[in-house]
Short mmCIF file of C-alpha atoms in Angstrom, two decimals:
data_model
loop_
_atom_site.label_atom_id
_atom_site.label_comp_id
_atom_site.label_asym_id
_atom_site.label_seq_id
_atom_site.Cartn_x
_atom_site.Cartn_y
_atom_site.Cartn_z
CA MET A 124 15.31 -6.23 16.83
CA SER A 125 16.20 -3.36 14.36
CA ARG A 126 16.48 -4.06 11.07
CA GLY A 127 20.29 -3.16 11.43
CA GLY A 128 21.83 -2.77 7.37
CA THR A 129 19.60 -4.87 5.70
CA ARG A 130 16.11 -4.83 5.01
CA LEU A 131 14.01 -7.56 5.70
CA ASP A 132 16.84 -9.53 7.50
CA THR A 133 15.48 -9.27 11.16
CA LYS A 134 18.08 -9.93 13.71
CA LYS A 135 17.11 -12.84 14.92
CA VAL A 136 16.79 -13.59 18.86
CA ASN A 137 16.37 -17.62 20.78
CA SER A 138 13.27 -17.79 21.31
CA GLU A 139 14.03 -19.15 24.38
CA LEU A 140 15.58 -15.54 26.12
CA PHE A 141 12.64 -14.48 25.43
CA THR A 142 10.42 -16.83 27.15
CA LEU A 143 12.95 -16.54 30.10
CA THR A 144 12.89 -12.72 30.59
CA TYR A 145 9.18 -12.78 30.40
CA GLY A 146 8.80 -15.48 32.94
CA ALA A 147 10.97 -13.70 34.73
CA LEU A 148 8.77 -9.96 34.40
CA VAL A 149 5.44 -12.32 35.38
CA ALA A 150 7.66 -14.00 38.84
CA GLN A 151 8.93 -10.32 39.45
CA LEU A 152 4.95 -8.98 39.20
CA LEU A 153 3.54 -11.56 41.17
CA LYS A 154 6.14 -11.27 43.99
CA ASP A 155 5.67 -7.09 43.76
CA TYR A 156 1.87 -7.15 43.68
CA GLU A 157 0.91 -10.47 46.00
CA ASN A 158 -2.42 -10.41 44.42
CA VAL A 159 -3.04 -12.28 40.94
CA GLU A 160 -5.49 -10.15 40.03
CA ASP A 161 -3.41 -6.67 40.21
CA VAL A 162 -0.84 -8.90 37.91
CA ASN A 163 -3.25 -9.80 35.06
CA LYS A 164 -4.16 -6.18 35.53
CA GLN A 165 -0.49 -4.88 35.10
CA LEU A 166 0.57 -7.14 32.32
CA GLU A 167 -2.13 -6.00 30.25
CA ARG A 168 -1.21 -2.80 30.69
CA MET A 169 2.33 -3.17 29.78
CA GLY A 170 0.69 -5.34 26.42
CA TYR A 171 -0.99 -1.95 25.74
CA ASN A 172 2.04 0.30 25.96
CA MET A 173 3.98 -1.71 24.09
CA GLY A 174 1.43 -2.15 21.44
CA ILE A 175 0.96 1.44 20.74
CA ARG A 176 5.00 0.86 20.03
CA LEU A 177 4.91 -2.40 18.16
CA ILE A 178 1.90 -1.56 15.39
CA GLU A 179 4.34 1.31 14.02
CA ASP A 180 7.01 -1.69 13.41
CA PHE A 181 4.56 -4.18 12.12
CA LEU A 182 3.38 -1.51 9.34
CA ALA A 183 6.51 -0.14 8.56
CA ARG A 184 7.88 -3.87 7.95
CA THR A 185 4.96 -5.23 6.72
CA GLY A 186 3.38 -2.54 4.30
CA SER A 187 -0.31 -3.32 5.20
CA GLY A 188 -2.92 -1.40 4.29
CA ARG A 189 -6.39 -0.05 6.60
CA CYS A 190 -8.48 -2.92 6.97
CA TYR A 191 -12.17 -2.51 6.25
CA ASP A 192 -13.49 -5.58 7.93
CA PHE A 193 -12.70 -7.22 10.51
CA ARG A 194 -11.48 -10.80 8.51
CA ASP A 195 -8.71 -8.73 7.42
CA THR A 196 -8.40 -7.30 10.58
CA ALA A 197 -8.02 -11.55 11.69
CA GLU A 198 -5.72 -12.22 9.70
CA LYS A 199 -3.12 -9.70 9.60
CA ILE A 200 -2.99 -10.53 13.72
CA GLN A 201 -2.63 -13.79 12.35
CA SER A 202 0.37 -12.86 10.02
CA ALA A 203 2.18 -10.52 13.28
CA PHE A 204 1.73 -13.25 15.28
CA LYS A 205 4.18 -15.25 13.11
CA ILE A 206 6.46 -12.09 12.81
CA TYR A 207 6.83 -11.82 16.75
CA LEU A 208 6.61 -15.05 18.03
CA GLY A 209 7.01 -17.35 15.37
CA VAL A 210 3.92 -18.84 15.44
CA THR A 211 0.82 -19.24 13.87
CA PRO A 212 -2.66 -19.31 15.30
CA THR A 213 -5.85 -20.49 13.86
CA ILE A 214 -8.39 -18.18 13.32
CA THR A 215 -11.50 -20.20 14.24
CA ASN A 216 -15.18 -19.86 16.07
CA TRP A 217 -16.37 -16.85 13.97
CA ASN A 218 -19.91 -15.55 15.99
CA ALA A 219 -22.43 -14.80 13.28
CA ALA A 220 -21.98 -11.08 13.49
CA GLY A 221 -18.99 -11.34 11.91
CA ASP A 222 -17.42 -9.31 14.85
CA GLU A 223 -16.53 -11.68 17.04
CA PHE A 224 -13.11 -14.88 16.65
CA SER A 225 -10.89 -16.26 18.53
CA LEU A 226 -6.89 -17.15 18.25
CA CYS A 227 -5.95 -20.75 18.70
CA PHE A 228 -2.71 -21.75 19.69
CA GLU A 229 -1.09 -25.40 19.64
CA SER A 230 1.85 -24.07 21.48
CA ASN A 231 2.56 -21.08 22.94
CA PRO A 232 6.57 -19.98 23.28
CA LEU A 233 5.95 -17.84 26.07
CA THR A 234 4.55 -20.83 28.54
CA GLU A 235 7.42 -23.30 27.09
CA PHE A 236 8.66 -23.86 30.43
CA VAL A 237 5.84 -23.05 32.80
CA GLU A 238 4.12 -24.59 35.35
CA LEU A 239 1.27 -22.36 37.42
CA PRO A 240 1.68 -23.20 41.12
CA ASP A 241 -1.65 -23.68 43.19
CA ASN A 242 -1.50 -20.65 44.43
CA CYS A 243 -2.06 -18.98 40.92
CA LEU A 244 -4.84 -20.46 39.76
CA HIS A 245 -6.05 -17.09 38.12
CA LEU A 246 -2.68 -15.97 36.77
CA LYS A 247 -3.58 -15.26 33.33
CA TYR A 248 -0.01 -15.63 32.63
CA CYS A 249 -0.32 -14.36 29.34
CA ASN A 250 -2.45 -11.82 29.55
CA LEU A 251 0.55 -8.91 27.77
CA LEU A 252 -1.00 -10.71 24.66
CA THR A 253 -4.18 -9.45 25.21
CA GLY A 254 -2.97 -6.08 26.16
CA VAL A 255 -0.40 -6.28 22.64
CA LEU A 256 -3.55 -6.64 20.60
CA ARG A 257 -5.98 -3.97 22.36
CA GLY A 258 -3.12 -1.01 21.93
CA ALA A 259 -1.77 -2.46 18.62
CA CYS A 260 -5.40 -2.15 17.15
CA GLU A 261 -6.19 1.39 19.34
CA MET A 262 -3.79 3.14 17.10
CA VAL A 263 -4.94 1.79 13.88
CA GLN A 264 -8.69 3.23 15.54
CA MET A 265 -9.90 -0.07 16.09
CA GLU A 266 -11.47 -0.56 19.63
CA ILE A 267 -11.25 -4.12 20.47
CA ALA A 268 -11.87 -6.62 23.87
CA ALA A 269 -9.32 -9.86 23.96
CA TRP A 270 -9.49 -12.19 26.92
CA PHE A 271 -8.01 -15.61 27.78
CA VAL A 272 -11.22 -18.84 26.87
CA GLN A 273 -8.75 -21.30 27.45
CA ASP A 274 -5.04 -21.83 28.73
CA GLN A 275 -2.92 -24.88 28.06
CA LEU A 276 -1.39 -23.48 31.24
CA LYS A 277 -4.91 -24.42 33.10
CA ASN A 278 -4.80 -28.14 31.67
CA ASP A 279 -7.09 -27.00 28.34
CA ASN A 280 -5.76 -28.57 25.15
CA ILE A 281 -5.19 -25.36 23.26
CA THR A 282 -4.64 -21.72 24.04
CA GLU A 283 -7.51 -20.00 23.21
CA VAL A 284 -7.87 -15.88 22.70
CA ARG A 285 -10.89 -14.39 22.12
CA ILE A 286 -11.01 -10.94 20.12
CA LYS A 287 -14.19 -8.99 19.87
CA PHE A 288 -14.42 -6.00 17.98
CA VAL A 289 -15.77 -3.03 19.68
CA LYS A 290 -15.96 -0.13 17.53
CA ARG A 291 -14.13 2.50 15.47
CA LEU A 292 -12.61 5.18 17.00
CA GLU A 293 -14.02 7.97 14.67
CA ASP A 294 -12.33 10.65 16.39
CA ALA A 295 -9.02 9.01 15.95
CA ILE A 296 -9.28 8.60 12.14
CA PRO A 297 -6.51 11.08 10.58
CA ALA A 298 -7.21 13.09 7.85
CA GLY A 299 -7.74 11.66 4.79
CA GLU A 300 -9.45 8.22 5.99
CA ASP A 301 -12.82 9.27 7.23
CA MET B 207 20.02 15.16 -6.09
CA VAL B 208 19.31 16.68 -3.26
CA ILE B 209 17.37 15.94 -0.30
CA TYR B 210 16.44 19.43 1.64
CA GLY B 211 14.80 18.25 5.03
CA VAL B 212 13.12 15.59 6.79
CA TYR B 213 10.25 17.05 8.93
CA ILE B 214 7.72 14.64 10.75
CA VAL B 215 4.57 15.76 12.38
CA SER B 216 2.65 14.19 15.02
CA LYS B 217 -0.72 12.52 14.90
CA SER B 218 -2.00 16.13 16.74
CA GLY B 219 -0.32 17.98 14.09
CA GLY B 220 3.07 19.14 16.47
CA LEU B 221 6.52 18.86 14.58
CA ILE B 222 7.85 15.77 16.69
CA PHE B 223 11.38 15.58 14.10
CA ASN B 224 13.39 18.31 11.79
CA HIS B 225 16.19 18.06 9.92
CA ASP B 226 18.09 20.21 7.41
CA HIS B 227 19.84 18.11 4.99
CA ASN B 228 21.46 19.69 2.08
CA VAL B 229 20.72 23.38 2.08
CA PRO B 230 23.58 25.02 0.16
CA LYS B 231 24.31 27.77 2.14
CA VAL B 232 24.21 31.68 -0.31
CA GLU B 233 26.61 34.64 1.64
CA ASN B 234 27.61 37.51 0.38
CA GLU B 235 29.40 39.85 1.44
CA LYS B 236 29.88 43.80 -0.65
CA VAL B 237 31.38 46.74 0.27
CA PHE B 238 28.78 49.15 -0.11
CA ASN B 239 29.25 53.15 -0.85
CA TYR B 240 26.81 55.99 -0.02
CA PRO B 241 24.19 56.13 -0.69
CA LEU B 242 23.27 52.56 -0.47
CA ASP B 243 21.93 51.14 -3.59
CA ILE B 244 19.76 48.24 -2.22
CA LYS B 245 16.77 49.04 -0.47
CA LEU B 246 16.19 47.32 3.29
CA SER B 247 13.17 46.86 5.32
CA TYR B 248 12.75 45.96 9.12
CA GLU B 249 10.43 43.31 9.21
CA ASN B 250 9.60 39.94 10.75
CA LYS B 251 12.56 40.82 13.23
CA LYS B 252 14.92 40.60 10.53
CA THR B 253 16.60 43.00 8.16
CA VAL B 254 16.12 42.26 4.86
CA VAL B 255 16.13 43.54 1.28
CA VAL B 256 13.33 44.60 -0.21
CA PHE B 257 14.65 45.64 -3.90
CA GLY B 258 17.58 46.32 -5.69
CA GLN B 259 18.58 42.61 -6.06
CA ARG B 260 22.62 42.58 -7.78
CA GLY B 261 25.60 40.49 -7.32
CA GLY B 262 24.11 37.75 -5.85
CA ILE B 263 22.35 39.99 -3.08
CA ASN B 264 18.18 38.52 -4.03
CA VAL B 265 15.48 40.23 -2.69
CA GLY B 266 14.73 38.29 0.26
CA HIS B 267 18.04 38.03 1.85
CA VAL B 268 18.88 38.93 5.55
CA LEU B 269 21.23 41.07 6.53
CA THR B 270 23.68 39.13 8.42
CA ALA B 271 26.44 41.26 9.44
CA ALA B 272 28.17 44.86 8.91
CA ASN B 273 31.47 45.31 8.85
CA GLY B 274 32.22 42.00 10.36
CA GLU B 275 29.71 42.53 13.12
CA PRO B 276 26.97 40.25 13.53
CA VAL B 277 23.42 41.84 12.89
CA THR B 278 20.56 40.31 15.43
CA GLY B 279 17.60 42.22 14.14
CA CYS B 280 18.35 45.15 13.40
CA GLU B 281 20.56 45.69 16.09
CA LEU B 282 24.74 45.62 16.49
CA PRO B 283 26.10 44.05 19.21
CA ASP B 284 26.94 47.54 20.62
CA GLY B 285 22.92 48.37 20.18
CA ARG B 286 23.23 50.62 17.17
CA ASN B 287 20.43 50.43 15.11
CA ILE B 288 21.47 49.32 11.53
CA MET B 289 19.07 51.51 9.79
CA GLU B 290 20.25 54.47 11.66
CA LEU B 291 23.49 53.81 10.74
CA LEU B 292 23.40 53.04 7.01
CA ASP B 293 21.52 55.94 6.79
CA LYS B 294 24.62 58.38 7.97
CA GLN B 295 27.03 59.52 5.21
CA GLU B 296 30.42 59.24 7.79
CA ASN B 297 29.56 55.49 8.22
CA PHE B 298 30.48 54.64 4.69
CA PRO B 299 31.71 52.47 2.99
CA ILE B 300 30.34 49.79 5.10
CA THR B 301 31.00 46.16 4.59
CA LEU B 302 27.47 44.46 4.64
CA LYS B 303 26.87 40.74 4.70
CA PHE B 304 23.80 39.13 3.17
CA SER B 305 22.73 35.33 3.61
CA ARG B 306 19.51 33.40 2.57
CA ALA B 307 17.01 33.67 5.15
CA LYS B 308 17.12 30.71 7.83
CA MET B 309 13.89 29.58 9.87
CA THR B 310 13.52 29.44 12.84
CA THR B 311 13.02 25.91 14.65
CA ASN B 312 9.43 28.56 15.61
CA GLU B 313 8.93 28.74 12.51
CA LYS B 314 9.33 25.10 11.38
CA ILE B 315 6.95 24.10 14.53
CA PHE B 316 4.10 27.28 13.28
CA LEU B 317 4.87 25.79 9.07
CA ALA B 318 4.07 22.42 10.65
CA SER B 319 0.82 23.01 12.46
CA MET B 320 0.04 24.89 8.48
CA PHE B 321 0.32 21.82 6.99
CA TYR B 322 -1.92 19.73 8.29
CA PRO B 323 -5.24 21.55 7.99
CA LEU B 324 -4.00 21.82 4.30
CA PHE B 325 -3.83 18.12 4.01
CA ALA B 326 -7.30 18.29 5.78
CA ILE B 327 -8.79 20.74 3.42
CA ALA B 328 -7.33 18.54 0.08
CA SER B 329 -8.71 15.30 1.12
CA GLN B 330 -11.88 16.84 1.97
CA LEU B 331 -12.01 18.77 -1.70
CA SER B 332 -11.71 15.85 -3.06
CA PRO B 333 -14.35 14.89 -5.75
CA GLU B 334 -14.13 11.55 -4.85
CA PRO B 335 -14.62 9.83 -1.57
CA ARG B 336 -11.52 8.29 0.43
CA CYS B 337 -8.93 10.39 -0.85
CA SER B 338 -5.48 10.33 0.41
CA GLY B 339 -4.99 14.18 1.26
CA ILE B 340 -1.47 15.67 -0.22
CA GLU B 341 0.73 13.71 -1.46
CA VAL B 342 3.11 15.63 -3.46
CA LEU B 343 3.18 19.46 -3.36
CA GLU B 344 4.86 20.84 -6.38
CA ALA B 345 6.77 24.46 -6.64
CA ASP B 346 9.39 24.94 -9.33
CA THR B 347 12.36 24.62 -6.74
CA PHE B 348 11.40 22.05 -4.84
CA ARG B 349 9.13 19.17 -4.61
CA LEU B 350 7.42 17.87 -0.84
CA TYR B 351 5.88 14.63 -0.22
CA CYS B 352 3.88 13.46 2.65
CA TYR B 353 3.04 9.77 3.43
CA GLN B 354 0.66 9.78 6.28
CA THR B 355 0.56 6.10 7.76
CA LEU B 356 -2.54 4.64 9.49
CA THR B 357 -1.50 5.69 12.96
CA GLY B 358 -1.52 9.88 11.98
CA VAL B 359 1.87 10.37 11.56
CA LYS B 360 3.16 12.29 8.33
CA PHE B 361 6.37 11.54 6.77
CA ILE B 362 7.50 15.19 5.41
CA ILE B 363 10.40 15.11 2.69
CA ILE B 364 11.45 18.01 1.07
CA ALA B 365 13.67 17.21 -2.11
CA GLU B 366 14.58 18.86 -5.47
CA PRO B 367 12.76 18.56 -7.84
CA LEU B 368 14.33 16.16 -10.08
CA GLN B 369 15.04 13.52 -7.02
CA THR B 370 13.69 10.38 -7.96
CA GLY B 371 12.25 7.60 -5.35
CA VAL B 372 11.41 10.28 -2.54
CA GLU B 373 8.62 8.24 -1.90
CA VAL B 374 10.28 5.04 -0.75
CA LEU B 375 12.55 7.00 1.03
CA THR B 376 9.34 8.20 3.63
CA LYS B 377 8.06 4.53 3.93
CA ARG B 378 12.20 3.90 4.82
CA VAL B 379 12.72 6.90 7.12
CA TYR B 380 8.99 5.52 8.81
CA GLU B 381 11.19 2.71 9.70
CA LEU B 382 13.55 4.24 10.86
CA TYR B 383 11.17 5.88 13.32
CA ALA B 384 9.52 2.52 13.67
CA ASP B 385 13.10 1.18 15.10
CA TYR B 386 15.04 4.21 16.27
CA ALA B 387 12.52 5.94 17.95
CA LEU B 388 9.75 3.99 19.20
CA LYS B 389 12.00 1.33 20.93
CA ASN B 390 14.01 3.58 22.34
CA PRO B 391 11.88 3.09 25.75
CA PHE B 392 12.79 6.69 26.99
CA TYR B 393 10.84 7.85 23.94
CA SER B 394 7.35 9.34 24.29
CA LEU B 395 4.70 9.05 22.29
CA GLU B 396 4.03 12.64 20.56
CA MET B 397 7.07 13.95 22.13
CA PRO B 398 9.98 15.68 20.02
CA ILE B 399 12.54 13.00 19.12
CA ARG B 400 15.73 13.23 20.15
CA CYS B 401 17.33 10.15 19.76
CA GLU B 402 21.04 9.80 18.46
CA LEU B 403 20.77 6.75 16.74
CA PHE B 404 17.56 7.92 14.61
CA ASP B 405 19.60 11.16 13.62
CA THR B 406 22.73 8.65 12.51
CA SER B 407 20.91 6.36 10.68
CA LEU B 408 18.73 9.15 9.04
CA GLN B 409 21.31 10.85 8.00
CA LEU B 410 23.13 7.63 6.47
CA LEU B 411 19.95 6.99 4.78
CA LEU B 412 20.09 9.88 3.24
CA GLU B 413 23.39 10.29 2.18
CA LEU B 414 23.26 6.72 0.55
CA VAL B 415 20.29 7.89 -1.50
CA GLU B 416 21.62 10.79 -2.75
CA LYS B 417 24.55 8.99 -3.62
CA SER B 418 23.01 6.23 -5.41
CA GLY B 419 19.79 7.05 -5.90
CA ALA B 420 16.55 5.40 -4.36
CA ASN B 421 16.97 2.09 -5.16
CA SER B 422 19.40 1.80 -2.13
CA ALA B 423 17.39 2.78 -0.37
#
C-alpha cells in the first residue's frame, strides 16, 4: 500500500484478493500444524509482527498524537480498521472502569467466502487481527489483550472483538513523553 | 536551499540510517616552499591544520595528499611519515592537498548515540511537564531538526539555516520509512536500513524539496 507519487491517494487493491490470500494462509497453516490451537497461536504471532510495523504506517499516514485515554485509543483503532480493511466497527460494551471495550463487526472482509468445516470449530479464523492490535499498541507503549467473543463464522449474529487495557509500558516510553 | 544530511536513530539510540545529501566539497591544492608556513598536527588519526589559515586552507582542514600521493593518517602509501618529510628542506617544494574533514561512519554512529542523551536531558530540564525534547538545534552554519515519532524513532535532518519547511520534510521521511523500510519483508526492526527503494525515494524527495520548496513535499 505504498503511497507512490501523491500523498493520501493510497493504492487500492480489491478486497477479494486480500480475502483470498488470507484464506490461503489459514488453509496452509491448518495443513502445516494440524492442531487448531497451534494455528490460532501462529496467526496471533504473525499478526503481532505485522502490527509492530503497521503502526508506523498508521502514524505516518494519519499524524495522530498520543492517546492519554483508552477512549481515544478505541476511536483510533476504529479509524485504522477503516483505513486498512475498509470497515468501520462499532465501539460498544465499555466496562465501568473504562479499560475494556468491544469492537463489533457487522461484516468482516476477511471471512467473506468462508464456511468453517466441522473439524475446525475451535479455529479463530481471524486471530491475526488480535495479534495486529496487540503489536501495534505495544509499539506506542500500551499493553493490551484482545480476543474474540463472538464470531459470525460460529453462527453468532455479529463478530465481536474484546479489547482490554493491561498497562502502560513505562520503561519503553521515549524520552520527552514521560 | 541546501539539505546537508538525513539521519534516523532507532528507539534504542542506534544510528540505523544516514545519508549525506549535499555537502559541498572543499578541496585546495597548493605548492609550499621550505619552511612550511602553516602548522600541522596529528590528531584523531588525521593530519590537520591547527594554525595559519590562508588561501582557502582553513584551520581544521585535513591533509589528504602530498605530491599527488594520498595521505592516510600521517603516512604516505610507501610508509613514510608525512610530518618527518615536511621537516626536511630537501623535500621542498611540495604540493599539498587539503580538504574538509569527512565524518567516518563510526563517528556518525558515535554522534548519533551522543544526541540521544542530549535529547533526553533537554526534556528533563524543561520547566514545564511533558516537554518534547530537542526539536530544533540552531547554529550559525546549520540547523538540526529532530522529529521523534510516538514509537520512539528519531528522524534528524541537517539543513541550511534558511531552508524552510524542514519540519514537514521530517514527517515525509517518516512516511517513506513506514513504506519502504518497514514494508520490506527482509528488513528487521532496529537494524540498519539497507533498502535501495528507500534510498532512491528519499533522494528524489530531498531534491524536490531543495528545488521547489517544502510545499511540494
